[in-house]
XYZ file of C-alpha atoms in Angstrom:
419
model
C 144.361 29.266 41.857
C 147.401 27.074 41.588
C 145.757 24.954 38.911
C 144.662 27.965 36.852
C 148.133 29.459 37.161
C 149.875 26.241 36.069
C 147.872 25.825 32.887
C 149.333 28.894 31.095
C 152.806 27.721 32.076
C 152.144 24.210 30.792
C 150.617 25.585 27.606
C 153.562 27.923 27.025
C 156.211 25.274 27.696
C 154.269 22.733 25.639
C 153.925 25.157 22.725
C 157.669 25.816 22.664
C 158.432 22.093 22.842
C 155.922 21.349 20.103
C 157.625 23.907 17.862
C 161.017 22.348 18.595
C 159.727 18.842 17.812
C 158.143 20.079 14.592
C 161.381 21.752 13.498
C 163.502 18.706 14.358
C 161.091 16.314 12.626
C 160.710 18.165 9.341
C 164.215 18.569 7.771
C 163.917 15.384 5.733
C 160.450 16.368 4.554
C 161.808 19.773 3.518
C 164.599 18.106 1.533
C 162.104 15.828 -0.192
C 159.750 18.686 -1.029
C 162.583 20.825 -2.358
C 163.875 17.978 -4.509
C 160.414 17.312 -5.966
C 159.956 21.016 -6.707
C 163.360 21.060 -8.403
C 162.464 18.042 -10.528
C 159.147 19.580 -11.575
C 160.858 22.861 -12.409
C 163.380 21.126 -14.655
C 160.671 19.169 -16.447
C 158.425 16.597 -14.859
C 158.082 14.620 -18.084
C 161.840 14.264 -18.628
C 163.224 11.271 -16.668
C 166.777 12.670 -16.766
C 165.695 15.792 -14.909
C 164.963 13.648 -11.834
C 168.486 12.262 -11.419
C 169.798 15.165 -9.375
C 166.635 15.472 -7.181
C 166.779 11.749 -6.401
C 170.470 12.081 -5.544
C 169.689 15.055 -3.293
C 166.980 13.049 -1.513
C 169.344 10.132 -0.833
C 172.361 12.170 0.208
C 170.352 14.736 2.186
C 168.387 12.115 4.100
C 171.514 10.123 4.943
C 173.425 13.231 6.015
C 170.574 14.461 8.221
C 169.673 11.093 9.747
C 172.279 10.861 12.472
C 172.145 14.530 13.664
C 168.330 14.440 13.749
C 168.236 11.133 15.634
C 170.767 12.366 18.156
C 168.751 15.543 18.680
C 165.578 13.501 19.221
C 167.297 11.253 21.759
C 168.598 14.293 23.604
C 165.176 15.959 23.715
C 163.383 12.800 24.838
C 165.889 12.180 27.624
C 165.848 15.811 28.778
C 162.083 16.240 28.727
C 160.849 12.815 29.825
C 163.850 11.068 31.389
C 163.520 8.162 28.943
C 166.915 7.075 27.661
C 166.959 5.708 24.119
C 170.393 4.100 23.610
C 172.145 5.155 20.425
C 173.634 1.765 19.649
C 176.075 3.099 17.075
C 179.206 1.113 16.395
C 182.310 2.802 17.695
C 185.473 3.106 15.640
C 188.485 1.281 17.006
C 192.027 2.539 17.379
C 194.735 3.007 14.789
C 198.290 1.736 15.125
C 201.493 3.152 13.706
C 203.762 0.498 12.216
C 207.536 0.472 12.058
C 207.290 1.514 8.388
C 205.660 4.797 9.430
C 202.264 3.922 7.971
C 199.105 3.774 10.071
C 196.954 0.638 10.175
C 193.246 1.020 11.054
C 192.099 -2.560 10.655
C 191.101 -2.130 7.007
C 194.052 -0.524 5.262
C 197.243 1.506 5.548
C 197.355 5.297 5.523
C 200.239 7.759 5.492
C 198.955 9.855 8.405
C 197.035 9.195 11.573
C 194.326 11.654 10.546
C 193.687 9.827 7.278
C 193.613 6.466 9.062
C 191.105 7.719 11.644
C 188.849 9.330 9.033
C 188.906 6.235 6.834
C 188.076 4.036 9.836
C 185.208 6.271 10.972
C 183.583 6.340 7.545
C 183.987 2.586 7.048
C 182.428 1.853 10.430
C 179.597 4.308 9.870
C 178.858 3.036 6.361
C 178.627 -0.573 7.574
C 176.730 0.270 10.756
C 173.295 -1.458 10.764
C 171.992 1.485 12.796
C 171.937 3.494 9.558
C 168.840 1.615 8.382
C 167.152 2.242 11.723
C 167.879 5.974 11.478
C 166.677 6.152 7.869
C 163.468 4.367 8.839
C 162.951 6.874 11.635
C 163.530 9.754 9.214
C 160.783 8.367 6.975
C 158.333 7.881 9.856
C 158.803 10.845 12.185
C 157.539 13.651 9.867
C 154.169 11.914 9.405
C 153.706 10.934 13.066
C 155.326 13.109 15.713
C 156.041 15.902 13.243
C 152.433 16.264 12.116
C 151.038 16.140 15.652
C 153.643 18.587 16.998
C 152.887 20.974 14.152
C 149.227 21.333 15.215
C 149.756 23.996 17.954
C 151.909 26.341 15.793
C 149.563 25.772 12.828
C 146.582 26.507 15.074
C 148.203 29.700 16.307
C 148.888 30.787 12.728
C 145.272 30.048 11.800
C 144.078 32.014 14.846
C 146.157 35.053 13.894
C 144.933 35.003 10.314
C 141.318 34.137 11.133
C 140.797 36.570 13.990
C 142.342 39.287 11.903
C 139.820 38.686 9.106
C 136.476 40.385 8.652
C 134.160 37.502 7.832
C 132.343 35.237 10.264
C 133.872 32.141 8.707
C 137.373 33.562 9.140
C 136.694 34.374 12.785
C 135.331 30.854 13.341
C 138.504 29.394 11.850
C 140.514 31.710 14.102
C 138.665 30.547 17.214
C 139.137 26.891 16.291
C 142.810 27.495 15.624
C 143.224 29.216 18.996
C 141.525 26.321 20.782
C 143.773 23.820 19.006
C 146.897 25.844 19.801
C 146.122 26.373 23.486
C 144.435 23.037 24.185
C 146.916 20.862 22.318
C 150.137 22.622 23.299
C 150.732 20.731 26.583
C 150.282 17.340 24.861
C 151.262 17.596 21.192
C 155.004 17.301 21.819
C 154.654 14.141 23.924
C 154.135 11.890 20.906
C 157.853 12.143 20.141
C 158.656 9.815 23.068
C 156.732 6.690 21.927
C 157.834 7.229 18.335
C 161.476 7.488 19.391
C 161.248 4.456 21.665
C 159.556 2.401 18.954
C 161.734 3.297 15.982
C 165.064 4.443 17.423
C 165.837 1.630 19.804
C 168.103 -1.123 18.549
C 166.461 -4.274 17.233
C 167.034 -7.586 19.064
C 169.301 -8.729 16.220
C 171.411 -5.568 16.519
C 171.607 -5.916 20.298
C 172.669 -9.540 19.928
C 175.289 -8.664 17.299
C 176.716 -5.884 19.469
C 176.762 -8.226 22.445
C 178.645 -10.868 20.464
C 181.220 -8.285 19.394
C 181.555 -7.046 22.968
C 182.034 -10.566 24.318
C 184.557 -11.329 21.580
C 186.567 -8.262 22.526
C 186.297 -9.156 26.213
C 187.505 -12.678 25.514
C 190.497 -11.309 23.619
C 191.286 -8.892 26.446
C 190.948 -11.671 29.007
C 193.251 -13.921 27.020
C 195.871 -11.183 26.780
C 195.536 -10.402 30.498
C 195.893 -14.070 31.445
C 198.968 -14.449 29.249
C 200.520 -11.344 30.818
C 199.764 -12.667 34.302
C 201.372 -15.999 33.505
C 204.468 -14.235 32.168
C 204.615 -12.138 35.328
C 204.453 -15.217 37.546
C 207.109 -16.977 35.467
C 209.347 -13.899 35.615
C 208.923 -13.553 39.371
C 209.680 -17.240 39.892
C 212.707 -17.137 37.598
C 214.199 -13.946 39.008
C 213.372 -14.557 42.652
C 212.495 -17.886 44.189
C 214.050 -20.062 41.482
C 217.417 -18.306 41.685
C 217.443 -18.566 45.466
C 216.515 -22.270 45.375
C 219.321 -22.959 42.899
C 221.753 -21.106 45.166
C 220.365 -23.065 48.119
C 221.084 -26.343 46.358
C 224.633 -25.297 45.536
C 225.223 -24.223 49.152
C 223.973 -27.583 50.466
C 226.143 -29.483 47.985
C 229.196 -27.442 48.997
C 228.415 -27.902 52.693
C 228.154 -31.669 52.182
C 231.675 -31.753 50.710
C 233.082 -29.583 53.522
C 231.528 -31.530 56.390
C 234.681 -33.638 56.947
C 237.424 -31.210 55.909
C 236.072 -27.875 57.203
C 233.066 -28.331 59.526
C 232.993 -24.673 60.557
C 232.722 -23.495 56.947
C 230.074 -26.150 56.341
C 228.025 -24.911 59.277
C 228.275 -21.340 57.956
C 227.012 -22.501 54.581
C 224.160 -24.348 56.291
C 223.175 -21.178 58.158
C 223.256 -19.208 54.924
C 221.165 -21.895 53.242
C 218.602 -21.743 56.037
C 218.367 -17.956 55.664
C 218.027 -18.375 51.904
C 215.239 -20.908 52.386
C 213.388 -18.501 54.660
C 213.804 -15.719 52.092
C 212.562 -18.001 49.299
C 209.540 -18.930 51.376
C 208.778 -15.254 51.944
C 209.058 -14.516 48.226
C 206.756 -17.423 47.373
C 204.212 -16.155 49.879
C 204.385 -12.689 48.344
C 203.915 -14.210 44.896
C 200.891 -16.187 46.037
C 199.519 -13.094 47.750
C 199.816 -11.299 44.397
C 197.610 -13.968 42.838
C 194.993 -13.938 45.561
C 195.444 -12.765 49.158
C 194.679 -15.497 51.708
C 192.340 -13.188 53.616
C 190.302 -12.738 50.420
C 189.826 -16.485 50.102
C 189.151 -17.002 53.785
C 187.099 -13.982 54.876
C 185.810 -12.312 51.722
C 186.097 -9.003 49.933
C 185.257 -6.634 52.795
C 187.866 -7.986 55.208
C 190.465 -8.186 52.441
C 189.902 -4.527 51.548
C 190.106 -3.537 55.209
C 193.367 -5.453 55.598
C 194.729 -3.725 52.503
C 193.620 -0.343 53.892
C 195.485 -1.025 57.152
C 198.701 -1.684 55.215
C 198.227 1.365 52.993
C 200.198 4.529 53.810
C 196.979 6.522 53.337
C 194.556 7.190 56.143
C 191.680 5.151 54.739
C 188.047 4.823 55.830
C 186.242 1.669 54.663
C 182.447 1.491 54.679
C 180.792 -1.763 53.655
C 178.203 -4.379 54.496
C 179.857 -7.185 56.468
C 177.425 -9.735 54.963
C 178.570 -8.936 51.453
C 179.859 -12.099 49.749
C 180.235 -12.523 45.997
C 181.525 -15.114 43.613
C 185.318 -15.569 43.952
C 186.173 -14.243 40.437
C 184.150 -11.075 41.046
C 185.672 -10.566 44.487
C 189.158 -10.995 43.028
C 188.487 -8.457 40.249
C 187.060 -5.932 42.707
C 189.886 -6.408 45.203
C 192.626 -5.827 42.655
C 190.631 -2.958 41.168
C 190.507 -1.226 44.547
C 194.196 -2.004 45.078
C 195.025 -0.440 41.690
C 193.090 2.727 42.532
C 194.687 3.025 45.972
C 198.152 2.472 44.511
C 197.553 5.243 41.976
C 196.433 7.537 44.788
C 199.731 6.940 46.580
C 202.091 6.999 43.592
C 200.572 9.631 41.327
C 197.986 11.683 43.220
C 200.108 12.179 46.381
C 197.007 11.808 48.500
C 196.884 11.761 52.287
C 193.396 10.396 52.864
C 191.135 7.978 51.025
C 187.637 6.622 51.396
C 186.319 3.279 50.171
C 182.602 2.551 50.086
C 180.947 -0.712 49.010
C 177.146 -0.617 48.922
C 174.346 -2.546 47.310
C 172.100 -0.881 44.761
C 169.464 -3.420 43.850
C 171.209 -6.188 41.942
C 174.393 -4.133 41.592
C 177.427 -3.595 43.751
C 178.702 -0.012 43.719
C 182.253 0.633 44.897
C 183.430 4.227 45.360
C 187.103 5.012 45.918
C 187.850 8.668 46.646
C 191.119 10.370 47.563
C 192.163 13.949 48.315
C 195.083 13.962 45.879
C 195.915 16.411 43.130
C 193.637 14.807 40.522
C 194.250 14.619 36.799
C 193.724 10.859 36.541
C 192.712 9.611 33.094
C 192.112 6.282 31.391
C 194.898 5.938 28.820
C 195.368 3.084 26.364
C 197.685 0.501 27.841
C 197.558 2.039 31.319
C 196.534 0.462 34.579
C 193.074 2.025 34.578
C 192.437 0.768 31.039
C 193.443 -2.723 32.150
C 191.142 -2.430 35.157
C 188.263 -1.398 32.909
C 188.900 -4.415 30.686
C 189.028 -6.709 33.686
C 185.695 -5.420 34.970
C 184.108 -5.622 31.514
C 184.344 -9.417 31.714
C 181.633 -9.226 34.398
C 179.685 -6.428 32.630
C 181.180 -4.043 35.143
C 181.978 -0.399 34.492
C 184.559 2.075 35.752
C 183.936 5.818 35.844
C 186.666 8.265 36.785
C 186.037 11.852 37.896
C 189.358 13.574 38.489
C 189.486 17.337 37.890
C 192.824 19.108 38.120
C 193.540 19.809 41.759
C 191.405 16.891 42.922
C 189.685 15.153 44.436
C 189.643 11.944 42.422
C 186.585 9.729 42.585
C 186.377 6.338 40.921
C 183.111 4.405 40.768
C 182.997 0.690 39.984
C 179.597 -0.813 39.229
C 179.255 -4.573 38.853
C 175.899 -6.310 38.300
C 175.472 -9.336 40.520
C 172.217 -11.223 40.891
C 173.501 -13.048 43.958
C 173.379 -9.892 46.111
């Protein structure tokens, strides 16, 4: 009974999906047919009458390619769970210069809107994915579109045939009904293999995108390293270096006063000893900012737990004690967690936090959640943007979910084959 009851449902759902696939697959074919009809109407023997139809075919196909391909990807993912990556090149950012003009990497524009629009169209026009989409537009009407059109065509034939009076018409109606009902649960499924075959990025495109991504990551890493070096130099110059210079002056003055004013010399020596202790503390803090000793000695989990103990938040840490990664990855994750916890204290005004580090196959998933007021966002030049760039060096990702009113949840995912 369950089987007989499920078949009408499957047939109904399949028929609707087949109609949707047929409609999505046929816009380009409709444009082509309309253009041909227009050319024939204007005079099939006159070559000049075909200029506008050819232009309509080119412009219409190009304009429809990206919306149709996006719709197909959405349907395939929703119905089958198969994700077909888009692989489109993303437009970069525009920068306003001191002259007031906006620079988008290709030219100068008077307004930000013009610079963004010019950049988007340049990137889209040069995107190799355009050829992939156009190829799909040429293939899909004659593959998935034709197959998906069988159930609605069969239903139309059944309505017309069964409404006729002749035996031949009724036979056509019966055949059409069988095709509509029998093919409905399966006709729409051909869109998945067609989409996977023709919409996925080619190896050359994947390699080119990967090279661009690695180039951008290298530039970001270079900038981050330069900024870190400047920070260390600034901390040394403003802190430890100044104290060491003052320490040297105090010792030189004490040496001159040893015979004439021993008491003043001893006071200077005591001050120099206190200054040396302070300088040592500052150097330790500076080194701890580069890499905490506990991170080098005991690994990521213990370093995060030590950081949680020093945090003003009431923090729960859940992790596998056997978790050990490569030192660069551990350092990136540690400072990423520290950045998120610092934001929770400074901006979110949280009282509690939770840190979870778990394995997911060959990936490490780190969740940092706080009960603050939310509203966190990744802004250009901000700490979260820098954290995302730092993780991207290891193919890691950062996802932030922070609705107004909280809570804020950050998820860091880093692939690591050594897990």
